[in-house]
Amino acid sequence: MADVGNSTSDARQAAASPSSSTPPTGLIDLRGQVALVTGGSRGIGAATASLLARMGAAVMFTYRVRQQEAERVEAAVARDGGQACAVQADLSRRSDCERVVEEAVQRFGRLDMFVANAGIWPPTDVGITEMTEAQWRETLAVNLDSVFFGTRAALRRLQPGGRIVLVSSTAGQRGEAYHADYAASKGAIMAFVKSVAVEAAPHVTVNGVAPGWVDTEMARDPYGQDGGKGRGRIEQSIPLGRVATAEDVAGPIVFLLSPLARHITGEILNVNGGSVLCG
C-alpha cells in the first residue's frame, strides 16, 4: 500500500508528477491532472478511480477497512499503465479528511478533482420509531459529515478550474421508507451541492450524481430476497430493465470532472435507468 509518511525519497520523486504515459480514451484527456476519490476500494469508487486513471489522471483513493480490495484496485490500475494509490482513512473524522487531501497534494504536487463517494446503507429495514440514535448518527457521520469535511478540505487545495462531484442517491430525491437515515443524508448532499456550487464559482464546479440501484455489494441483501427474486422485482421497476453497473455510474462522474462539463455546476445528474420516472 502507498504510505506517504514512509515513502523513500526516490519513491517521492517518482510520484511527484502525474503520469503522462497513459493514453486518453475518446475525447476526455486528464493527463497532468490529480484526483482524490473517497471510498475507492470497491463499487462505484473503484470504478471511478480506475476510469480516471485510464483517462490519464493520477488518482489517490481512500478506503476505511478493506485494504486487500484497495490493493487489488491499485494493482489493476498499474497493469493498465495508470497511476493510483490508496490511503486508509475514516472520513467521518475531520482530521482524516484533511490528512488525505494534504497527502494527495504532497504526493502529486497538486489537486484538480475531488469525488466524495464513501458511504453506507444499513440494509435492515428500520422504521423511524424504532431507529436508534446510534444508527442515525453513524449514517449521517459517514454519509454527510465526510462530504462536508472532505469538500471543505478539497476546496482549500483545488487548483483554479478544479471540479468536485458528490455522490448522492435517488433515495435523496423521493425518500426511502424504513431507511430514513440514508435518505436524509443523501437529500442533504443534493442541497449541499447547490449551495457550494455558488460559493465555489467561478473557479471550481460542484455537481452531484444520483444513482439508483447499482450492482454492488451494498445492495446484495435486497437483491437476494425471496431466493434471489428480489433483483428481478427491482429490475421490473426500472424502465431500462436492469440495475446499473458501477461503471455505468463512473462514466457520468468522470464526464462531470472533465472539460466537457466545464459549464455545468450545481446540477444533480440522475443515473438510475429512469426509475424515478415511475414513482
Coordinates of C-alpha atoms in Angstrom, one line a residue:
M1 CA 0.0 0.0 0.0
A2 CA 1.1 3.6 -0.7
D3 CA 2.2 5.3 2.5
V4 CA 3.3 8.9 2.1
G5 CA 4.8 9.0 5.5
N6 CA 7.1 6.0 4.9
S7 CA 7.9 6.5 1.2
T8 CA 11.6 6.7 0.3
S9 CA 12.9 9.9 -1.3
D10 CA 13.2 8.0 -4.6
A11 CA 9.5 7.0 -4.5
R12 CA 8.5 10.5 -3.7
Q13 CA 10.4 11.9 -6.6
A14 CA 9.0 9.3 -9.0
A15 CA 5.4 10.1 -7.8
A16 CA 5.9 13.9 -7.8
S17 CA 4.5 14.4 -11.3
P18 CA 1.3 12.8 -12.5
S19 CA 1.8 10.2 -15.1
S20 CA 1.6 11.3 -18.7
S21 CA 2.1 7.9 -20.3
T22 CA -1.5 6.6 -20.1
P23 CA -3.2 7.2 -23.4
P24 CA -6.6 9.0 -23.2
T25 CA -9.8 7.3 -24.1
G26 CA -12.1 9.2 -26.5
L27 CA -12.5 12.9 -26.0
I28 CA -11.5 13.0 -22.3
D29 CA -7.9 13.6 -21.6
L30 CA -7.0 14.1 -18.0
R31 CA -3.2 13.7 -18.2
G32 CA -1.4 16.0 -15.8
Q33 CA -4.5 16.1 -13.5
V34 CA -4.8 14.7 -10.0
A35 CA -7.9 13.3 -8.5
L36 CA -8.9 12.2 -5.0
V37 CA -11.7 9.7 -4.7
T38 CA -13.2 8.6 -1.4
G39 CA -14.4 5.1 -0.9
G40 CA -12.4 3.7 -3.8
S41 CA -11.7 0.1 -2.7
R42 CA -14.9 -1.3 -4.3
G43 CA -18.1 -0.5 -6.2
I44 CA -18.6 3.0 -7.7
G45 CA -15.5 4.4 -6.1
A46 CA -13.2 1.7 -7.5
A47 CA -14.8 2.0 -11.0
T48 CA -14.4 5.8 -10.8
A49 CA -10.7 5.6 -9.7
S50 CA -10.0 3.1 -12.4
L51 CA -11.6 5.1 -15.2
L52 CA -9.9 8.3 -14.1
A53 CA -6.6 6.6 -14.3
R54 CA -7.4 5.3 -17.8
M55 CA -8.1 8.9 -18.8
G56 CA -4.6 9.7 -17.7
A57 CA -5.2 11.2 -14.2
A58 CA -3.1 10.4 -11.2
V59 CA -5.5 9.1 -8.6
M60 CA -5.4 8.8 -4.8
F61 CA -8.4 6.9 -3.3
T62 CA -9.4 6.1 0.2
Y63 CA -10.6 3.0 2.0
R64 CA -11.6 2.5 5.6
V65 CA -11.0 -1.2 6.3
R66 CA -10.8 -3.1 3.0
Q67 CA -7.1 -3.0 2.5
Q68 CA -6.9 -6.1 0.3
E69 CA -9.6 -4.8 -2.1
A70 CA -7.8 -1.4 -2.2
E71 CA -4.5 -3.2 -3.1
R72 CA -6.3 -5.0 -5.9
V73 CA -7.6 -1.7 -7.4
E74 CA -4.0 -0.3 -7.2
A75 CA -2.7 -3.4 -9.0
A76 CA -5.3 -3.4 -11.7
V77 CA -4.7 0.3 -12.5
A78 CA -0.9 -0.4 -12.6
R79 CA -1.4 -3.3 -15.0
D80 CA -3.3 -0.9 -17.3
G81 CA -0.5 1.6 -17.3
G82 CA -2.2 4.0 -14.9
Q83 CA -1.3 5.6 -11.6
A84 CA -3.3 5.1 -8.4
C85 CA -2.5 4.8 -4.8
A86 CA -4.7 4.0 -1.8
V87 CA -4.7 5.6 1.7
Q88 CA -6.6 4.4 4.8
A89 CA -8.9 6.9 6.4
D90 CA -12.1 7.2 8.5
L91 CA -13.7 10.1 6.7
S92 CA -16.3 10.8 9.4
R93 CA -13.3 12.4 11.1
R94 CA -12.3 15.9 10.1
S95 CA -8.7 15.2 10.7
D96 CA -8.6 12.2 8.4
C97 CA -10.3 14.2 5.6
E98 CA -7.8 17.0 5.9
R99 CA -4.9 14.5 6.0
V100 CA -5.8 12.7 2.8
V101 CA -6.2 15.9 0.9
E102 CA -2.8 17.0 2.1
E103 CA -1.3 13.6 1.2
A104 CA -2.7 13.9 -2.3
V105 CA -1.1 17.3 -2.8
Q106 CA 2.2 16.2 -1.1
R107 CA 2.5 13.1 -3.3
F108 CA 1.4 14.5 -6.7
G109 CA 2.1 18.2 -6.3
R110 CA -1.5 19.4 -6.9
L111 CA -5.2 18.6 -6.7
D112 CA -7.6 19.1 -9.5
M113 CA -10.6 16.8 -8.8
F114 CA -12.4 15.6 -5.7
V115 CA -15.1 12.8 -5.7
A116 CA -16.9 12.2 -2.4
N117 CA -18.3 8.7 -2.8
A118 CA -17.8 7.0 0.6
G119 CA -21.0 6.0 2.3
I120 CA -23.0 3.3 4.0
W121 CA -26.5 1.9 3.6
P122 CA -27.8 0.0 6.6
P123 CA -29.5 -3.0 4.9
T124 CA -32.1 -3.8 7.6
D125 CA -35.5 -2.1 7.4
V126 CA -36.0 0.0 10.5
G127 CA -39.0 2.3 11.0
I128 CA -38.3 5.7 12.3
T129 CA -40.0 5.0 15.6
E130 CA -37.6 2.1 16.1
M131 CA -34.4 3.6 14.7
T132 CA -31.7 4.1 17.3
E133 CA -29.9 7.3 17.8
A134 CA -26.7 5.4 17.3
Q135 CA -27.7 4.3 13.8
W136 CA -29.0 7.8 12.9
R137 CA -25.7 9.4 13.9
E138 CA -23.5 6.8 12.3
T139 CA -25.2 7.1 8.9
L140 CA -25.1 10.9 8.9
A141 CA -21.5 10.9 10.1
V142 CA -20.3 8.5 7.4
N143 CA -22.5 9.8 4.6
L144 CA -22.8 13.5 5.3
D145 CA -20.1 14.7 7.7
S146 CA -17.5 13.1 5.4
V147 CA -18.8 15.1 2.5
F148 CA -18.7 18.3 4.5
F149 CA -15.2 17.7 5.8
G150 CA -13.8 16.4 2.5
T151 CA -15.3 19.1 0.4
R152 CA -14.1 21.9 2.7
A153 CA -10.6 20.5 2.8
A154 CA -10.5 19.9 -1.0
L155 CA -11.7 23.4 -1.8
R156 CA -8.8 24.9 0.1
R157 CA -6.3 23.0 -2.1
L158 CA -8.0 22.6 -5.5
Q159 CA -6.4 24.3 -8.5
P160 CA -8.3 27.0 -10.3
G161 CA -10.6 25.2 -12.7
G162 CA -11.0 22.3 -10.3
R163 CA -14.0 20.0 -10.2
I164 CA -16.0 18.4 -7.4
V165 CA -18.5 15.6 -7.7
L166 CA -20.5 14.4 -4.8
V167 CA -22.4 11.0 -4.9
S168 CA -26.0 11.2 -3.7
S169 CA -28.8 8.8 -4.5
T170 CA -32.4 8.6 -5.8
A171 CA -33.3 8.0 -2.2
G172 CA -32.4 11.6 -1.5
Q173 CA -35.0 12.7 -4.2
R174 CA -38.0 10.6 -3.3
G175 CA -37.2 9.3 0.2
E176 CA -36.9 5.7 1.2
A177 CA -39.2 4.2 3.8
Y178 CA -37.5 2.3 6.6
H179 CA -34.2 3.9 5.6
A180 CA -34.9 7.5 6.6
D181 CA -31.3 7.9 7.9
Y182 CA -29.9 7.1 4.5
A183 CA -32.4 9.1 2.5
A184 CA -31.9 12.2 4.8
S185 CA -28.1 12.0 4.3
K186 CA -28.4 11.8 0.5
G187 CA -31.0 14.5 0.3
A188 CA -28.8 16.8 2.3
I189 CA -25.9 16.2 -0.2
M190 CA -28.1 17.5 -3.0
A191 CA -28.8 20.7 -1.2
F192 CA -25.1 20.9 -0.3
V193 CA -24.1 20.6 -4.0
K194 CA -26.3 23.6 -4.9
S195 CA -25.0 25.7 -2.0
V196 CA -21.3 25.0 -2.5
A197 CA -21.6 25.4 -6.3
V198 CA -22.5 29.1 -5.9
E199 CA -19.8 29.6 -3.3
A200 CA -17.1 27.9 -5.3
A201 CA -17.8 29.7 -8.6
P202 CA -16.3 30.8 -10.9
H203 CA -13.1 28.8 -10.1
V204 CA -14.5 25.4 -9.2
T205 CA -17.5 23.5 -10.5
V206 CA -19.5 21.4 -8.0
N207 CA -22.0 18.8 -9.2
G208 CA -23.6 15.6 -8.0
V209 CA -24.7 12.2 -9.3
A210 CA -27.8 10.4 -8.0
P211 CA -27.5 6.6 -8.8
G212 CA -30.5 4.3 -8.4
W213 CA -30.0 0.6 -7.9
V214 CA -26.4 -0.4 -8.6
D215 CA -24.9 -3.9 -8.9
T216 CA -22.6 -3.6 -5.8
E217 CA -22.1 -5.4 -2.6
M218 CA -24.1 -2.7 -0.7
A219 CA -27.4 -3.9 -2.4
R220 CA -26.7 -7.6 -2.0
D221 CA -29.3 -8.2 0.6
P222 CA -32.3 -6.8 -1.2
Y223 CA -31.2 -8.5 -4.5
G224 CA -31.2 -11.8 -2.7
Q225 CA -34.6 -11.6 -1.1
D226 CA -37.1 -14.4 -1.7
G227 CA -34.4 -16.8 -3.1
G228 CA -32.9 -14.3 -5.4
K229 CA -36.2 -12.9 -6.8
G230 CA -35.6 -9.5 -5.2
R231 CA -33.4 -8.4 -8.0
G232 CA -35.9 -9.3 -10.7
R233 CA -38.6 -7.3 -9.0
I234 CA -36.3 -4.3 -8.8
E235 CA -35.4 -4.6 -12.4
Q236 CA -39.1 -4.6 -13.4
S237 CA -39.4 -1.1 -11.7
I238 CA -36.6 0.3 -13.9
P239 CA -37.6 1.4 -17.5
L240 CA -34.2 0.3 -18.9
G241 CA -34.8 -3.1 -17.4
R242 CA -31.6 -3.6 -15.4
V243 CA -29.7 -2.3 -12.4
A244 CA -26.7 -0.2 -13.2
T245 CA -23.1 -1.5 -13.1
A246 CA -20.6 0.5 -11.1
E247 CA -19.1 1.5 -14.4
D248 CA -22.4 2.9 -15.5
V249 CA -22.1 5.5 -12.7
A250 CA -18.4 6.1 -13.0
G251 CA -18.8 7.3 -16.6
P252 CA -21.1 10.2 -15.7
I253 CA -18.9 11.1 -12.7
V254 CA -15.8 11.3 -15.0
F255 CA -17.8 13.3 -17.5
L256 CA -18.6 15.9 -14.8
L257 CA -15.0 16.0 -13.9
S258 CA -13.9 16.6 -17.5
P259 CA -13.6 19.7 -19.6
L260 CA -16.7 18.6 -21.5
A261 CA -18.7 19.7 -18.4
R262 CA -16.9 22.9 -17.8
H263 CA -20.1 25.0 -18.0
I264 CA -22.1 22.7 -15.7
T265 CA -22.3 23.4 -11.9
G266 CA -24.9 22.9 -9.2
E267 CA -26.5 20.0 -11.0
I268 CA -27.6 16.6 -9.9
L269 CA -27.2 14.0 -12.7
N270 CA -29.6 11.1 -12.4
V271 CA -28.1 7.7 -13.2
N272 CA -31.0 5.4 -12.5
G273 CA -32.3 3.9 -15.7
G274 CA -35.4 6.1 -15.5
S275 CA -36.6 4.6 -12.2
V276 CA -37.5 8.0 -10.7
L277 CA -40.0 8.5 -13.5
C278 CA -42.1 5.6 -12.3
G279 CA -42.9 6.8 -8.8

